[in-house]
Amino acid sequence: MPASRSARLRKASLEAGELAVVQIDVAPDDSFAYKFSCTQCEVPRPGKGTRAWSTRRPGEDNGYLAAMDRWILHLTAKHPDVQAPCLAYLPEAQARLQERRDARG
């Protein structure tokens, strides 16, 4: 039996650490869309000031992996002193990033 949306949200929030705000929406294809936002970083929003840094990736497990990978890379780049359980997956996230770069050429 697949995990419920609330169970997935609890797991993702716990793994992402204290700087993350995690949301799980239902995408148009009825899959889950994962969104990780940073409570400390802001990025420009054209014509409207700033907004929290975030990443949103649709899809079942691949969406979760893609969003979590991006979150892990954000943490290591912008918040190197922060500890979060997801940082245990840093080598795998870096490997998937390199695979995507190599595939693009």
mmCIF file of N, CA and C in Angstrom:
data_model
loop_
_atom_site.group_PDB
_atom_site.id
_atom_site.type_symbol
_atom_site.label_atom_id
_atom_site.label_comp_id
_atom_site.label_asym_id
_atom_site.label_seq_id
_atom_site.Cartn_x
_atom_site.Cartn_y
_atom_site.Cartn_z
ATOM 1 N N MET A 1 0.842 -1.183 0.000
ATOM 2 C CA MET A 1 0.000 0.000 0.000
ATOM 3 C C MET A 1 0.890 1.250 0.000
ATOM 4 N N PRO A 2 0.648 2.173 -0.938
ATOM 5 C CA PRO A 2 1.462 3.396 -0.993
ATOM 6 C C PRO A 2 1.233 4.274 0.239
ATOM 7 N N ALA A 3 2.255 5.024 0.585
ATOM 8 C CA ALA A 3 2.161 5.936 1.727
ATOM 9 C C ALA A 3 1.190 7.068 1.424
ATOM 10 N N SER A 4 0.491 7.514 2.446
ATOM 11 C CA SER A 4 -0.458 8.608 2.279
ATOM 12 C C SER A 4 0.297 9.927 2.089
ATOM 13 N N ARG A 5 -0.425 10.915 1.637
ATOM 14 C CA ARG A 5 0.172 12.240 1.426
ATOM 15 C C ARG A 5 0.704 12.807 2.737
ATOM 16 N N SER A 6 -0.046 12.644 3.830
ATOM 17 C CA SER A 6 0.406 13.175 5.120
ATOM 18 C C SER A 6 1.636 12.430 5.626
ATOM 19 N N ALA A 7 1.712 11.123 5.390
ATOM 20 C CA ALA A 7 2.903 10.365 5.796
ATOM 21 C C ALA A 7 4.112 10.808 4.991
ATOM 22 N N ARG A 8 3.924 11.033 3.693
ATOM 23 C CA ARG A 8 5.024 11.511 2.853
ATOM 24 C C ARG A 8 5.487 12.896 3.303
ATOM 25 N N LEU A 9 4.531 13.754 3.679
ATOM 26 C CA LEU A 9 4.858 15.099 4.141
ATOM 27 C C LEU A 9 5.665 15.040 5.436
ATOM 28 N N ARG A 10 5.256 14.202 6.371
ATOM 29 C CA ARG A 10 5.999 14.067 7.628
ATOM 30 C C ARG A 10 7.424 13.585 7.372
ATOM 31 N N LYS A 11 7.570 12.572 6.520
ATOM 32 C CA LYS A 11 8.899 12.028 6.213
ATOM 33 C C LYS A 11 9.780 13.076 5.544
ATOM 34 N N ALA A 12 9.244 13.757 4.546
ATOM 35 C CA ALA A 12 10.019 14.766 3.824
ATOM 36 C C ALA A 12 10.407 15.916 4.751
ATOM 37 N N SER A 13 9.496 16.358 5.597
ATOM 38 C CA SER A 13 9.779 17.460 6.529
ATOM 39 C C SER A 13 10.861 17.070 7.518
ATOM 40 N N LEU A 14 10.783 15.853 8.020
ATOM 41 C CA LEU A 14 11.771 15.379 8.976
ATOM 42 C C LEU A 14 13.149 15.289 8.334
ATOM 43 N N GLU A 15 13.227 14.739 7.129
ATOM 44 C CA GLU A 15 14.514 14.585 6.448
ATOM 45 C C GLU A 15 15.104 15.915 6.010
ATOM 46 N N ALA A 16 14.250 16.868 5.620
ATOM 47 C CA ALA A 16 14.733 18.143 5.082
ATOM 48 C C ALA A 16 15.358 19.032 6.144
ATOM 49 N N GLY A 17 14.967 18.887 7.396
ATOM 50 C CA GLY A 17 15.570 19.677 8.460
ATOM 51 C C GLY A 17 14.780 20.928 8.803
ATOM 52 N N GLU A 18 15.344 21.684 9.739
ATOM 53 C CA GLU A 18 14.627 22.809 10.325
ATOM 54 C C GLU A 18 14.479 24.033 9.419
ATOM 55 N N LEU A 19 15.306 24.178 8.402
ATOM 56 C CA LEU A 19 15.196 25.342 7.513
ATOM 57 C C LEU A 19 14.144 25.172 6.423
ATOM 58 N N ALA A 20 13.604 23.985 6.287
ATOM 59 C CA ALA A 20 12.687 23.702 5.176
ATOM 60 C C ALA A 20 11.227 23.834 5.585
ATOM 61 N N VAL A 21 10.458 24.317 4.636
ATOM 62 C CA VAL A 21 9.002 24.235 4.691
ATOM 63 C C VAL A 21 8.632 23.343 3.518
ATOM 64 N N VAL A 22 7.975 22.233 3.808
ATOM 65 C CA VAL A 22 7.659 21.251 2.774
ATOM 66 C C VAL A 22 6.163 21.257 2.513
ATOM 67 N N GLN A 23 5.816 21.242 1.233
ATOM 68 C CA GLN A 23 4.425 21.122 0.809
ATOM 69 C C GLN A 23 4.341 19.999 -0.207
ATOM 70 N N ILE A 24 3.230 19.290 -0.178
ATOM 71 C CA ILE A 24 2.972 18.288 -1.198
ATOM 72 C C ILE A 24 1.600 18.585 -1.776
ATOM 73 N N ASP A 25 1.581 18.931 -3.050
ATOM 74 C CA ASP A 25 0.333 19.207 -3.759
ATOM 75 C C ASP A 25 0.036 18.050 -4.696
ATOM 76 N N VAL A 26 -1.180 18.009 -5.179
ATOM 77 C CA VAL A 26 -1.546 17.009 -6.179
ATOM 78 C C VAL A 26 -1.427 17.658 -7.548
ATOM 79 N N ALA A 27 -0.592 17.086 -8.401
ATOM 80 C CA ALA A 27 -0.370 17.597 -9.756
ATOM 81 C C ALA A 27 -1.570 17.237 -10.639
ATOM 82 N N PRO A 28 -1.693 17.880 -11.797
ATOM 83 C CA PRO A 28 -2.820 17.584 -12.705
ATOM 84 C C PRO A 28 -2.939 16.114 -13.102
ATOM 85 N N ASP A 29 -1.816 15.380 -13.100
ATOM 86 C CA ASP A 29 -1.875 13.957 -13.462
ATOM 87 C C ASP A 29 -2.117 13.060 -12.241
ATOM 88 N N ASP A 30 -2.570 13.649 -11.134
ATOM 89 C CA ASP A 30 -2.866 12.958 -9.873
ATOM 90 C C ASP A 30 -1.637 12.416 -9.148
ATOM 91 N N SER A 31 -0.455 12.832 -9.539
ATOM 92 C CA SER A 31 0.746 12.467 -8.793
ATOM 93 C C SER A 31 1.024 13.573 -7.773
ATOM 94 N N PHE A 32 1.939 13.307 -6.886
ATOM 95 C CA PHE A 32 2.293 14.307 -5.888
ATOM 96 C C PHE A 32 3.356 15.245 -6.430
ATOM 97 N N ALA A 33 3.237 16.528 -6.127
ATOM 98 C CA ALA A 33 4.234 17.528 -6.493
ATOM 99 C C ALA A 33 4.855 18.036 -5.201
ATOM 100 N N TYR A 34 6.159 17.870 -5.067
ATOM 101 C CA TYR A 34 6.882 18.226 -3.845
ATOM 102 C C TYR A 34 7.471 19.621 -3.972
ATOM 103 N N LYS A 35 7.298 20.427 -2.920
ATOM 104 C CA LYS A 35 7.863 21.775 -2.896
ATOM 105 C C LYS A 35 8.613 21.961 -1.582
ATOM 106 N N PHE A 36 9.888 22.333 -1.702
ATOM 107 C CA PHE A 36 10.718 22.637 -0.546
ATOM 108 C C PHE A 36 11.026 24.128 -0.600
ATOM 109 N N SER A 37 10.785 24.847 0.488
ATOM 110 C CA SER A 37 11.088 26.272 0.576
ATOM 111 C C SER A 37 12.058 26.502 1.729
ATOM 112 N N CYS A 38 12.929 27.481 1.562
ATOM 113 C CA CYS A 38 13.906 27.823 2.588
ATOM 114 C C CYS A 38 13.362 28.961 3.445
ATOM 115 N N THR A 39 13.468 28.814 4.751
ATOM 116 C CA THR A 39 12.962 29.841 5.660
ATOM 117 C C THR A 39 13.899 31.033 5.780
ATOM 118 N N GLN A 40 15.121 30.936 5.253
ATOM 119 C CA GLN A 40 16.087 32.019 5.397
ATOM 120 C C GLN A 40 16.454 32.730 4.099
ATOM 121 N N CYS A 41 16.336 32.072 2.977
ATOM 122 C CA CYS A 41 16.788 32.659 1.710
ATOM 123 C C CYS A 41 15.627 33.268 0.934
ATOM 124 N N GLU A 42 15.894 34.414 0.355
ATOM 125 C CA GLU A 42 14.918 35.074 -0.506
ATOM 126 C C GLU A 42 15.533 35.301 -1.872
ATOM 127 N N VAL A 43 14.684 35.261 -2.885
ATOM 128 C CA VAL A 43 15.118 35.525 -4.261
ATOM 129 C C VAL A 43 14.219 36.614 -4.835
ATOM 130 N N PRO A 44 14.728 37.380 -5.793
ATOM 131 C CA PRO A 44 13.922 38.451 -6.375
ATOM 132 C C PRO A 44 12.694 37.905 -7.100
ATOM 133 N N ARG A 45 11.624 38.631 -6.972
ATOM 134 C CA ARG A 45 10.395 38.316 -7.702
ATOM 135 C C ARG A 45 10.091 39.540 -8.562
ATOM 136 N N PRO A 46 10.267 39.426 -9.866
ATOM 137 C CA PRO A 46 10.152 40.600 -10.744
ATOM 138 C C PRO A 46 8.865 41.392 -10.506
ATOM 139 N N GLY A 47 9.063 42.654 -10.168
ATOM 140 C CA GLY A 47 7.944 43.559 -9.979
ATOM 141 C C GLY A 47 7.208 43.408 -8.665
ATOM 142 N N LYS A 48 7.600 42.460 -7.828
ATOM 143 C CA LYS A 48 6.855 42.234 -6.589
ATOM 144 C C LYS A 48 7.756 42.015 -5.385
ATOM 145 N N GLY A 49 8.977 42.480 -5.416
ATOM 146 C CA GLY A 49 9.856 42.319 -4.271
ATOM 147 C C GLY A 49 10.590 40.993 -4.272
ATOM 148 N N THR A 50 10.457 40.222 -3.191
ATOM 149 C CA THR A 50 11.158 38.956 -3.075
ATOM 150 C C THR A 50 10.196 37.851 -2.620
ATOM 151 N N ARG A 51 10.672 36.629 -2.729
ATOM 152 C CA ARG A 51 9.935 35.463 -2.226
ATOM 153 C C ARG A 51 10.949 34.484 -1.676
ATOM 154 N N ALA A 52 10.490 33.514 -0.928
ATOM 155 C CA ALA A 52 11.388 32.496 -0.373
ATOM 156 C C ALA A 52 11.954 31.639 -1.498
ATOM 157 N N TRP A 53 13.234 31.252 -1.356
ATOM 158 C CA TRP A 53 13.822 30.309 -2.312
ATOM 159 C C TRP A 53 13.038 29.018 -2.206
ATOM 160 N N SER A 54 12.742 28.418 -3.355
ATOM 161 C CA SER A 54 12.024 27.144 -3.322
ATOM 162 C C SER A 54 12.310 26.334 -4.571
ATOM 163 N N THR A 55 11.991 25.065 -4.480
ATOM 164 C CA THR A 55 12.063 24.160 -5.611
ATOM 165 C C THR A 55 10.790 23.337 -5.610
ATOM 166 N N ARG A 56 10.229 23.110 -6.784
ATOM 167 C CA ARG A 56 9.003 22.322 -6.904
ATOM 168 C C ARG A 56 9.206 21.315 -8.024
ATOM 169 N N ARG A 57 8.965 20.054 -7.705
ATOM 170 C CA ARG A 57 9.121 18.995 -8.693
ATOM 171 C C ARG A 57 7.922 18.062 -8.628
ATOM 172 N N PRO A 58 7.235 17.872 -9.757
ATOM 173 C CA PRO A 58 6.094 16.954 -9.777
ATOM 174 C C PRO A 58 6.537 15.507 -9.954
ATOM 175 N N GLY A 59 5.642 14.600 -9.684
ATOM 176 C CA GLY A 59 5.907 13.182 -9.905
ATOM 177 C C GLY A 59 5.978 12.399 -8.618
ATOM 178 N N GLU A 60 5.771 11.109 -8.699
ATOM 179 C CA GLU A 60 5.798 10.240 -7.515
ATOM 180 C C GLU A 60 7.181 10.248 -6.882
ATOM 181 N N ASP A 61 7.885 9.148 -6.912
ATOM 182 C CA ASP A 61 9.185 9.058 -6.252
ATOM 183 C C ASP A 61 10.245 9.904 -6.941
ATOM 184 N N ASN A 62 10.227 9.974 -8.265
ATOM 185 C CA ASN A 62 11.223 10.782 -8.962
ATOM 186 C C ASN A 62 11.080 12.254 -8.622
ATOM 187 N N GLY A 63 9.864 12.733 -8.439
ATOM 188 C CA GLY A 63 9.650 14.115 -8.035
ATOM 189 C C GLY A 63 10.223 14.374 -6.659
ATOM 190 N N TYR A 64 10.034 13.425 -5.773
ATOM 191 C CA TYR A 64 10.592 13.554 -4.430
ATOM 192 C C TYR A 64 12.116 13.602 -4.490
ATOM 193 N N LEU A 65 12.703 12.685 -5.244
ATOM 194 C CA LEU A 65 14.162 12.661 -5.358
ATOM 195 C C LEU A 65 14.695 13.942 -5.982
ATOM 196 N N ALA A 66 14.065 14.411 -7.027
ATOM 197 C CA ALA A 66 14.523 15.618 -7.707
ATOM 198 C C ALA A 66 14.424 16.831 -6.786
ATOM 199 N N ALA A 67 13.314 16.964 -6.075
ATOM 200 C CA ALA A 67 13.149 18.096 -5.161
ATOM 201 C C ALA A 67 14.122 17.991 -3.993
ATOM 202 N N MET A 68 14.268 16.804 -3.434
ATOM 203 C CA MET A 68 15.180 16.622 -2.304
ATOM 204 C C MET A 68 16.619 16.843 -2.746
ATOM 205 N N ASP A 69 16.992 16.383 -3.926
ATOM 206 C CA ASP A 69 18.348 16.635 -4.434
ATOM 207 C C ASP A 69 18.620 18.133 -4.518
ATOM 208 N N ARG A 70 17.685 18.859 -5.068
ATOM 209 C CA ARG A 70 17.870 20.310 -5.204
ATOM 210 C C ARG A 70 17.962 20.968 -3.833
ATOM 211 N N TRP A 71 17.142 20.495 -2.878
ATOM 212 C CA TRP A 71 17.183 21.034 -1.522
ATOM 213 C C TRP A 71 18.544 20.745 -0.871
ATOM 214 N N ILE A 72 19.037 19.525 -1.029
ATOM 215 C CA ILE A 72 20.327 19.148 -0.461
ATOM 216 C C ILE A 72 21.435 20.034 -1.037
ATOM 217 N N LEU A 73 21.415 20.253 -2.329
ATOM 218 C CA LEU A 73 22.432 21.091 -2.965
ATOM 219 C C LEU A 73 22.318 22.544 -2.508
ATOM 220 N N HIS A 74 21.087 23.023 -2.277
ATOM 221 C CA HIS A 74 20.889 24.372 -1.743
ATOM 222 C C HIS A 74 21.488 24.468 -0.339
ATOM 223 N N LEU A 75 21.203 23.473 0.493
ATOM 224 C CA LEU A 75 21.740 23.493 1.864
ATOM 225 C C LEU A 75 23.257 23.530 1.875
ATOM 226 N N THR A 76 23.882 22.707 1.058
ATOM 227 C CA THR A 76 25.348 22.658 1.068
ATOM 228 C C THR A 76 25.963 23.934 0.511
ATOM 229 N N ALA A 77 25.291 24.579 -0.425
ATOM 230 C CA ALA A 77 25.826 25.802 -1.025
ATOM 231 C C ALA A 77 25.579 27.038 -0.158
ATOM 232 N N LYS A 78 24.384 27.156 0.382
ATOM 233 C CA LYS A 78 24.002 28.381 1.086
ATOM 234 C C LYS A 78 24.037 28.280 2.609
ATOM 235 N N HIS A 79 23.967 27.085 3.141
ATOM 236 C CA HIS A 79 23.915 26.890 4.595
ATOM 237 C C HIS A 79 24.837 25.737 5.008
ATOM 238 N N PRO A 80 26.145 25.861 4.765
ATOM 239 C CA PRO A 80 27.056 24.735 4.998
ATOM 240 C C PRO A 80 27.157 24.304 6.458
ATOM 241 N N ASP A 81 26.793 25.172 7.394
ATOM 242 C CA ASP A 81 26.898 24.826 8.808
ATOM 243 C C ASP A 81 25.637 24.175 9.371
ATOM 244 N N VAL A 82 24.588 24.091 8.590
ATOM 245 C CA VAL A 82 23.318 23.510 9.041
ATOM 246 C C VAL A 82 23.373 21.996 8.936
ATOM 247 N N GLN A 83 22.833 21.330 9.939
ATOM 248 C CA GLN A 83 22.739 19.873 9.938
ATOM 249 C C GLN A 83 21.305 19.464 9.610
ATOM 250 N N ALA A 84 21.154 18.508 8.726
ATOM 251 C CA ALA A 84 19.845 17.963 8.365
ATOM 252 C C ALA A 84 20.027 16.500 7.986
ATOM 253 N N PRO A 85 19.065 15.645 8.319
ATOM 254 C CA PRO A 85 19.192 14.224 7.984
ATOM 255 C C PRO A 85 19.406 13.960 6.494
ATOM 256 N N CYS A 86 18.836 14.783 5.633
ATOM 257 C CA CYS A 86 18.950 14.565 4.192
ATOM 258 C C CYS A 86 20.372 14.703 3.681
ATOM 259 N N LEU A 87 21.242 15.369 4.419
ATOM 260 C CA LEU A 87 22.619 15.550 3.966
ATOM 261 C C LEU A 87 23.382 14.231 3.887
ATOM 262 N N ALA A 88 22.847 13.186 4.474
ATOM 263 C CA ALA A 88 23.451 11.861 4.338
ATOM 264 C C ALA A 88 23.392 11.393 2.886
ATOM 265 N N TYR A 89 22.475 11.957 2.103
ATOM 266 C CA TYR A 89 22.302 11.577 0.698
ATOM 267 C C TYR A 89 23.052 12.495 -0.260
ATOM 268 N N LEU A 90 23.943 13.343 0.253
ATOM 269 C CA LEU A 90 24.679 14.286 -0.587
ATOM 270 C C LEU A 90 25.460 13.606 -1.712
ATOM 271 N N PRO A 91 26.202 12.535 -1.458
ATOM 272 C CA PRO A 91 26.942 11.903 -2.566
ATOM 273 C C PRO A 91 26.020 11.423 -3.693
ATOM 274 N N GLU A 92 24.873 10.858 -3.336
ATOM 275 C CA GLU A 92 23.933 10.392 -4.356
ATOM 276 C C GLU A 92 23.341 11.567 -5.136
ATOM 277 N N ALA A 93 23.035 12.660 -4.437
ATOM 278 C CA ALA A 93 22.493 13.845 -5.100
ATOM 279 C C ALA A 93 23.512 14.422 -6.083
ATOM 280 N N GLN A 94 24.764 14.485 -5.670
ATOM 281 C CA GLN A 94 25.814 14.996 -6.551
ATOM 282 C C GLN A 94 26.010 14.081 -7.757
ATOM 283 N N ALA A 95 25.906 12.778 -7.546
ATOM 284 C CA ALA A 95 26.056 11.828 -8.654
ATOM 285 C C ALA A 95 24.917 11.987 -9.664
ATOM 286 N N ARG A 96 23.678 12.143 -9.170
ATOM 287 C CA ARG A 96 22.544 12.340 -10.093
ATOM 288 C C ARG A 96 22.668 13.654 -10.857
ATOM 289 N N LEU A 97 23.171 14.698 -10.193
ATOM 290 C CA LEU A 97 23.398 15.976 -10.864
ATOM 291 C C LEU A 97 24.429 15.807 -11.980
ATOM 292 N N GLN A 98 25.515 15.108 -11.686
ATOM 293 C CA GLN A 98 26.549 14.892 -12.699
ATOM 294 C C GLN A 98 26.007 14.068 -13.868
ATOM 295 N N GLU A 99 25.172 13.064 -13.588
ATOM 296 C CA GLU A 99 24.559 12.266 -14.651
ATOM 297 C C GLU A 99 23.704 13.135 -15.566
ATOM 298 N N ARG A 100 22.925 14.056 -14.966
ATOM 299 C CA ARG A 100 22.090 14.955 -15.784
ATOM 300 C C ARG A 100 22.960 15.877 -16.627
ATOM 301 N N ARG A 101 24.030 16.383 -16.048
ATOM 302 C CA ARG A 101 24.948 17.256 -16.795
ATOM 303 C C ARG A 101 25.598 16.499 -17.950
ATOM 304 N N ASP A 102 26.034 15.273 -17.682
ATOM 305 C CA ASP A 102 26.667 14.454 -18.723
ATOM 306 C C ASP A 102 25.679 14.119 -19.845
ATOM 307 N N ALA A 103 24.429 13.883 -19.496
ATOM 308 C CA ALA A 103 23.411 13.552 -20.497
ATOM 309 C C ALA A 103 23.137 14.735 -21.415
ATOM 310 N N ARG A 104 23.249 15.949 -20.882
ATOM 311 C CA ARG A 104 23.036 17.159 -21.701
ATOM 312 C C ARG A 104 24.206 17.430 -22.626
ATOM 313 N N GLY A 105 25.355 16.961 -22.240
ATOM 314 C CA GLY A 105 26.537 17.111 -23.090
ATOM 315 C C GLY A 105 27.344 18.267 -22.820
#
